[in-house]
CSV table of C-alpha atoms in Angstrom, one decimal:
chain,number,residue,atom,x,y,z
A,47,UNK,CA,125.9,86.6,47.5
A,48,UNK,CA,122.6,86.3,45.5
A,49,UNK,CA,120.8,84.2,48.5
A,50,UNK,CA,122.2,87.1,50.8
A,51,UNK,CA,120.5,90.4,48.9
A,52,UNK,CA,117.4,88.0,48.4
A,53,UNK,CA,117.0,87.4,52.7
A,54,UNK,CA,117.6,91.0,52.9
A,55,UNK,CA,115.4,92.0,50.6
A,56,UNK,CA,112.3,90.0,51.7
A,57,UNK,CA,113.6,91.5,55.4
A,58,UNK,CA,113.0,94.3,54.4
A,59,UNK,CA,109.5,94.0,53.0
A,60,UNK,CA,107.9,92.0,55.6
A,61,UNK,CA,109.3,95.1,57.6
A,62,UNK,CA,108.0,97.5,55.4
A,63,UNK,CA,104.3,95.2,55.5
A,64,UNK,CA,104.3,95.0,59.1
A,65,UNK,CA,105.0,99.0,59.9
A,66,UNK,CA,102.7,99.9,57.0
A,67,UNK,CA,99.7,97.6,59.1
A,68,UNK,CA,100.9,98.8,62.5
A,69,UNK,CA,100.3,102.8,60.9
A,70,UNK,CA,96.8,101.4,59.6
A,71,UNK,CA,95.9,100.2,62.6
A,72,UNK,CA,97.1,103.2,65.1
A,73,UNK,CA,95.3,105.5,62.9
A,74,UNK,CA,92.0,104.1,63.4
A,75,UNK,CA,92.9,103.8,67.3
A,76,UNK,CA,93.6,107.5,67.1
A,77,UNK,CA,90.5,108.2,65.3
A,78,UNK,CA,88.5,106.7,68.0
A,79,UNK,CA,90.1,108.8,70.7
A,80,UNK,CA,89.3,111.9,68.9
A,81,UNK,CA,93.3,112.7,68.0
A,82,UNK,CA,94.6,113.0,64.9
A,83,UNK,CA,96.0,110.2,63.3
A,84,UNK,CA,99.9,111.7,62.6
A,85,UNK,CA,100.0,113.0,66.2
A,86,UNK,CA,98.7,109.6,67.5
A,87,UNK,CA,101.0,107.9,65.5
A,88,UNK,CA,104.0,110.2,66.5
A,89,UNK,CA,103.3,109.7,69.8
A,90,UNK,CA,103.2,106.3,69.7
A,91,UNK,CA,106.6,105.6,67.6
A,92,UNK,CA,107.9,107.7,70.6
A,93,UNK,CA,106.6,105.5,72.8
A,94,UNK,CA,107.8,102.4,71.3
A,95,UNK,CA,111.8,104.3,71.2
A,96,UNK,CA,111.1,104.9,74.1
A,97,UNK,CA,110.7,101.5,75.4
A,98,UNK,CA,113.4,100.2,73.3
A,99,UNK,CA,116.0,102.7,74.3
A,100,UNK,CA,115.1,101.6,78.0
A,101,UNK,CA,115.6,97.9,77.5
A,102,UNK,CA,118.7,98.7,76.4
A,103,UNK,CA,120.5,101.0,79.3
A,104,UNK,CA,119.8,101.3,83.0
A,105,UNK,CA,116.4,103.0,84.1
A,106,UNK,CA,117.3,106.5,86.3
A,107,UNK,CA,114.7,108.7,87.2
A,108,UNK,CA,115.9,112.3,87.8
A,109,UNK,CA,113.6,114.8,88.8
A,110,UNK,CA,115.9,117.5,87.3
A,111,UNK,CA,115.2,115.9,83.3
A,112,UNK,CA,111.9,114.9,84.2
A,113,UNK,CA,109.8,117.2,86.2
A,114,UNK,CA,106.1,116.3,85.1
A,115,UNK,CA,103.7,117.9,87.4
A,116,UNK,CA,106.2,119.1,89.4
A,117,UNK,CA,108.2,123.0,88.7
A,118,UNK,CA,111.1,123.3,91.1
A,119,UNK,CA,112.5,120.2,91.7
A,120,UNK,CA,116.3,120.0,91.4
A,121,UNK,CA,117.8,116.5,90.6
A,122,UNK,CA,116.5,114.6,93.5
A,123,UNK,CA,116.5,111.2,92.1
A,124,UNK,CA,114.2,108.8,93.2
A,125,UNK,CA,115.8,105.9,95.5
A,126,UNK,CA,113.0,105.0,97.7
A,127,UNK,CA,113.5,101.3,99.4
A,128,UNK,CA,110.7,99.9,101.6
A,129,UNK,CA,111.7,98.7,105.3
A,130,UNK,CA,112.2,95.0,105.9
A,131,UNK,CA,109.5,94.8,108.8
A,132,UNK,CA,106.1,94.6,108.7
A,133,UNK,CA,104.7,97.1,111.4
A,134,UNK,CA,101.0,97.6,109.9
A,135,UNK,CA,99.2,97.0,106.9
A,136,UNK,CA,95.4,97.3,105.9
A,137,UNK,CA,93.9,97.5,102.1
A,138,UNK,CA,90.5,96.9,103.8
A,139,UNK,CA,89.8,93.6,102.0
A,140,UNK,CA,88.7,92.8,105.5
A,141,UNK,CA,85.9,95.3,105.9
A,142,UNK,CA,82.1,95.3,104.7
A,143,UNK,CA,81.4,98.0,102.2
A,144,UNK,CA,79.4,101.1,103.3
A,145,UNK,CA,81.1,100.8,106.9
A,146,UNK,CA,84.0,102.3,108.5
A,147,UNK,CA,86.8,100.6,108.2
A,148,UNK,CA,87.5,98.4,111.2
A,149,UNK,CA,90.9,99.4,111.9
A,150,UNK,CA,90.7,103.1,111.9
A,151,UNK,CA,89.2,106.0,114.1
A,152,UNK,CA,88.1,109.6,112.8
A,153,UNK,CA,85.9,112.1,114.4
A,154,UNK,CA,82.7,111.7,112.5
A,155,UNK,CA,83.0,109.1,109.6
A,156,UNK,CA,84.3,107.1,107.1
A,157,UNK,CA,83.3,104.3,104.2
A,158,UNK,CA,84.8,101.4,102.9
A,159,UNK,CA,83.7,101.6,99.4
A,160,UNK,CA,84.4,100.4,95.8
A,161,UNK,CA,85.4,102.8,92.7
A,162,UNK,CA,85.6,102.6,89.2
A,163,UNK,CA,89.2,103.6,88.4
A,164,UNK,CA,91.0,101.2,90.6
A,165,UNK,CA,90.6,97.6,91.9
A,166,UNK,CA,90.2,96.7,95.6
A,167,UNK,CA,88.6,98.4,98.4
A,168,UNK,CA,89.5,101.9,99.5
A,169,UNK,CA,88.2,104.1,102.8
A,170,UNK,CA,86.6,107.0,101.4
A,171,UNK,CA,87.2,110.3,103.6
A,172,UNK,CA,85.1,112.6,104.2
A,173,UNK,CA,85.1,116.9,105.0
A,174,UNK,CA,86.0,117.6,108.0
A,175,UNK,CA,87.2,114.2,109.3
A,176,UNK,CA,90.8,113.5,110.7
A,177,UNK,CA,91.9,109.8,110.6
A,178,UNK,CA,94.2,107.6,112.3
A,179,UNK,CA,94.8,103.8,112.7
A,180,UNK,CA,93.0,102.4,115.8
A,181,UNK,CA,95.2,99.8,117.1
A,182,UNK,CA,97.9,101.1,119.5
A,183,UNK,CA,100.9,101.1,116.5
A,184,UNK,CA,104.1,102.4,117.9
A,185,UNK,CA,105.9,103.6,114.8
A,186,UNK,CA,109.5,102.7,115.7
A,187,UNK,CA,112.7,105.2,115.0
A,188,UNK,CA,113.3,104.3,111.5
A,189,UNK,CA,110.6,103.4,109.4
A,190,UNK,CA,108.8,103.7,105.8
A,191,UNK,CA,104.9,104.9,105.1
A,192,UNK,CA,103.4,104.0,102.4
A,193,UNK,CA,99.9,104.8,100.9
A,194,UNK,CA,97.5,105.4,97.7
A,195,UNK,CA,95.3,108.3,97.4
A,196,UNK,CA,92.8,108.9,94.6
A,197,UNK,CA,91.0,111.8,94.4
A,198,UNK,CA,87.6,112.3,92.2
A,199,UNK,CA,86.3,115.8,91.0
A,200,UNK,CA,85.6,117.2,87.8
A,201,UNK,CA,87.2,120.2,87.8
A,202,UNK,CA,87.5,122.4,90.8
A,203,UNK,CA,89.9,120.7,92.9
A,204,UNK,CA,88.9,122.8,96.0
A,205,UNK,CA,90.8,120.3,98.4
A,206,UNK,CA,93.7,119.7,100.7
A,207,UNK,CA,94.9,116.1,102.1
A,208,UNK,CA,97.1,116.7,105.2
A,209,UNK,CA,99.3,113.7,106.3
A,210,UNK,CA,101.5,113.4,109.1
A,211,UNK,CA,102.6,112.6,113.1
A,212,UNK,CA,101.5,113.6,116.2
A,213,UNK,CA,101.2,112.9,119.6
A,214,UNK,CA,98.0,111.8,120.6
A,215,UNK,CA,96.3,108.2,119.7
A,216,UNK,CA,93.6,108.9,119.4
A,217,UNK,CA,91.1,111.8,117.4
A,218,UNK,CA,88.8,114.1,119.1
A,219,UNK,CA,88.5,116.7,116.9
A,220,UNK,CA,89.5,117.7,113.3
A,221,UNK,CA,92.6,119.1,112.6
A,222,UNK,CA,91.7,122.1,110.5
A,223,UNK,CA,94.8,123.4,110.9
A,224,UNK,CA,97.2,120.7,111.1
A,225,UNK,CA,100.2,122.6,109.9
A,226,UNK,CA,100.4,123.3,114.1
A,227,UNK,CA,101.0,119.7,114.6
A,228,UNK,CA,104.5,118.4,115.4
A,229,UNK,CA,105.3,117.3,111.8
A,230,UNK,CA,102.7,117.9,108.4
A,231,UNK,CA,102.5,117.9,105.2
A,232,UNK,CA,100.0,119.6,103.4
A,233,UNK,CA,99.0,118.2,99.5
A,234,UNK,CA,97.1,121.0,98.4
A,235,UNK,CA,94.9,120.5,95.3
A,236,UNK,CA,93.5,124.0,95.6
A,237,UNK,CA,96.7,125.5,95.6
A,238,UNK,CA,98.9,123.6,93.4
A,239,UNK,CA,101.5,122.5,96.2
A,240,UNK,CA,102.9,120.7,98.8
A,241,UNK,CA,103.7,122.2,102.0
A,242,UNK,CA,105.8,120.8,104.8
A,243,UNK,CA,105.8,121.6,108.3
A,244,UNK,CA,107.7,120.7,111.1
A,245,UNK,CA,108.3,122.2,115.1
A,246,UNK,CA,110.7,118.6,115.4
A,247,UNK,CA,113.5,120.6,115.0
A,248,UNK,CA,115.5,123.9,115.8
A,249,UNK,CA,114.6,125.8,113.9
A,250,UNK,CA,111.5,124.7,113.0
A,251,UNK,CA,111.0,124.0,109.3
A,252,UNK,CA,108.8,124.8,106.3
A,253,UNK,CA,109.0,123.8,102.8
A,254,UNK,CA,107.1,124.3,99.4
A,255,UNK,CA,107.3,122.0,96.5
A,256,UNK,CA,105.0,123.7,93.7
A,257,UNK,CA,102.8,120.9,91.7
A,258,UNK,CA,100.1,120.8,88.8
A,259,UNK,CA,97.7,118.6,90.9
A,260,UNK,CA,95.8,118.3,88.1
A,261,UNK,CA,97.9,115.5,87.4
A,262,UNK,CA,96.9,113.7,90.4
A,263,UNK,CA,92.9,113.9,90.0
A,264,UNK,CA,91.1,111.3,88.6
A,265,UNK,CA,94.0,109.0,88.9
A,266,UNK,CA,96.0,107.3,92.0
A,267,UNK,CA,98.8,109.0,93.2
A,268,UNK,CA,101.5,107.1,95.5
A,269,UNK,CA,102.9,108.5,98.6
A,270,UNK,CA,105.9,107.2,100.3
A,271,UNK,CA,108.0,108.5,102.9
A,272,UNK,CA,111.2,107.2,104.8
A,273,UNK,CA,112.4,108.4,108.2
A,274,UNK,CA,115.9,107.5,109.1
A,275,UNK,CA,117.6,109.3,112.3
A,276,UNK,CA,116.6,112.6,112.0
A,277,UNK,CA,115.9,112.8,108.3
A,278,UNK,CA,112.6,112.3,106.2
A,279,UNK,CA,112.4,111.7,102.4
A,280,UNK,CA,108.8,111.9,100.7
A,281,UNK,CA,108.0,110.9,97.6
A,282,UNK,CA,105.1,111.2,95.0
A,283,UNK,CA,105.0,108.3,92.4
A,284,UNK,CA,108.1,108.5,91.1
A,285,UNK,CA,109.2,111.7,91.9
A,286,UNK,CA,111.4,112.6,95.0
A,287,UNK,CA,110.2,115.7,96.5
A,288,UNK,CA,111.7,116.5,100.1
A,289,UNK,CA,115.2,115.2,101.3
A,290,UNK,CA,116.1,117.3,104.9
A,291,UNK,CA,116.3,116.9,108.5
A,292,UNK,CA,112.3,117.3,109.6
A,293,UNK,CA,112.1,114.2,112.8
A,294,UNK,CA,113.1,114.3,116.0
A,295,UNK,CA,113.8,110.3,116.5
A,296,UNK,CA,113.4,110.0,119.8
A,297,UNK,CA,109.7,111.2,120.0
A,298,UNK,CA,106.8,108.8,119.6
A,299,UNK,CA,105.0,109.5,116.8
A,300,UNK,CA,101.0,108.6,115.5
A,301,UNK,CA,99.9,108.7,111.8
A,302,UNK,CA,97.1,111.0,110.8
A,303,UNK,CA,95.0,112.0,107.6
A,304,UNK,CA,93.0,115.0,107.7
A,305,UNK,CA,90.5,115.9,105.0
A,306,UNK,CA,89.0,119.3,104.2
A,307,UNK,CA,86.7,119.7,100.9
A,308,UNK,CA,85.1,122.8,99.6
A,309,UNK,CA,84.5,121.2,96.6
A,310,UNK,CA,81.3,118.9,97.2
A,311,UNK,CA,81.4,117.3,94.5
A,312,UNK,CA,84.4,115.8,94.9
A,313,UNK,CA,85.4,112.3,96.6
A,314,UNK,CA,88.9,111.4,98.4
A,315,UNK,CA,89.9,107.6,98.7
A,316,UNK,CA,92.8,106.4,100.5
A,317,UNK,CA,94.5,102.0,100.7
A,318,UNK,CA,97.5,100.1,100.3
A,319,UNK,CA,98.6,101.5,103.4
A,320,UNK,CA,101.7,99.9,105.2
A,321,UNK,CA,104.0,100.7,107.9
A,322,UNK,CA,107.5,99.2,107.8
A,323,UNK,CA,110.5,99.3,110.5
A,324,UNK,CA,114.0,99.5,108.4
């Protein structure tokens, strides 16, 4: 019994040591990031329950308990799975820097270039300029799109990235207004949302999701979409954000980026992009 309160004892004092070093050493962290100490502190003892209660339960992201930059979402949970075939892929590890990326067309231009805030290569795109791949890729009936975007700007965010399927191969002009095309969706950083437009089905469809893109500038945001039958998901890092027939399967369909910027001092990058057949 005495050996017993003795282990707990010293158990309890190296505990008491080591949380008393781990305080004195998260305080001068939050010094140096210009927070105060407590609420660095607090936040990072939430962290760390955080992370403990999640080793010790299942991990389920529901967008109704979790909403982060997004305000209307209601319970979509996120349940993306990639396709099993490899259709296309390109990170641009191929291409020279300060060229347009081998692979892909626009009308005007594009540049394989290097940044700061994430590793590999990334095309940037510019105002004005639609994209699509240049190879003749067929995306088949059922597939998954994935992608990276990171956007650059200080703090107007005077942007939009649209994203979606048309038609036509090829690009002659930019699509200003690519809402009018068979099936869009609009990520506007200007107006804090994400639009969705299609003419695929009867009746055609429009949708809103309303977002703080704030949260997406200056960082990477990853899109991911999945077409089965008639049906397209879309997701936004971890957060589902569209779940509703928007694809008529039996068309063929041809990915496109469009780009317009009234905010010049701001810089749009896109890589990691993959195509996959489920």
């Amino acid at each position: 019994m005495k050996n017993t309160a003795i282990k707990i004892f010293a158990t309890v004092l190296l505990s008491s040591s080591f949380y008393y070093s781990e305080a004195q050493t998260l305080r001068g962290i939050g010094k140096r990031l210009g927070q105060k100490p407590e609420q660095f502190i607090d936040k990072k003892v939430d962290d760390i329950s955080n992370a403990t209660a999640s080793q010790s339960q299942p991990t389920v992201t529901n967008s109704a308990s979790q909403n982060g930059p997004f305000e209307n979402l209601q319970g979509l949970k996120y349940d993306y799975v990639r396709g099993t075939e490899v259709v296309f892929e390109d990170n641009f590890s191929a291409d020279e820097l300060g060229t347009m990326a081998q692979r892909w067309t626009s009308n005007g231009r594009g540049s394989v270039s290097q940044v700061s805030l994430a590793e590999g290569k990334w095309l940037e795109l510019f105002d004005g300029n639609t994209y699509k791949i240049k190879d003749l890729v067929r995306i088949p009936e059922n597939f998954t799109i994935e992608f990276d975007v990171l956007a650059l700007s200080d703090d107007k965010h005077q942007f939009r990235l649209d994203f979606g399927f048309d038609y036509q191969k090829g690009v002659g002009n930019h699509y200003y207004l690519a809402k009018h095309n068979p099936l869009n969706i609009n990520a506007s950083y200007w107006f804090n949302r994400f639009e969705f437009h299609s003419k695929e089905v009867t009746p055609n469809k429009n949708s809103e999701v309303k977002a703080n893109m704030s949260y997406f500038a200056n960082d990477v945001m990853k899109v991911k979409i999945r077409v089965e039958g008639n049906r397209m998901h879309t997701y936004i890092n971890e957060y589902k954000i569209l779940d509703t027939e928007m694809v008529d399967p039996i068309t063929k369909k041809y990915f496109y980026l469009a780009f317009n910027n009234d905010d010049k001092t701001a810089k749009i990058y896109i890589s990691n992009f993959r195509i996959d057949k489920i």
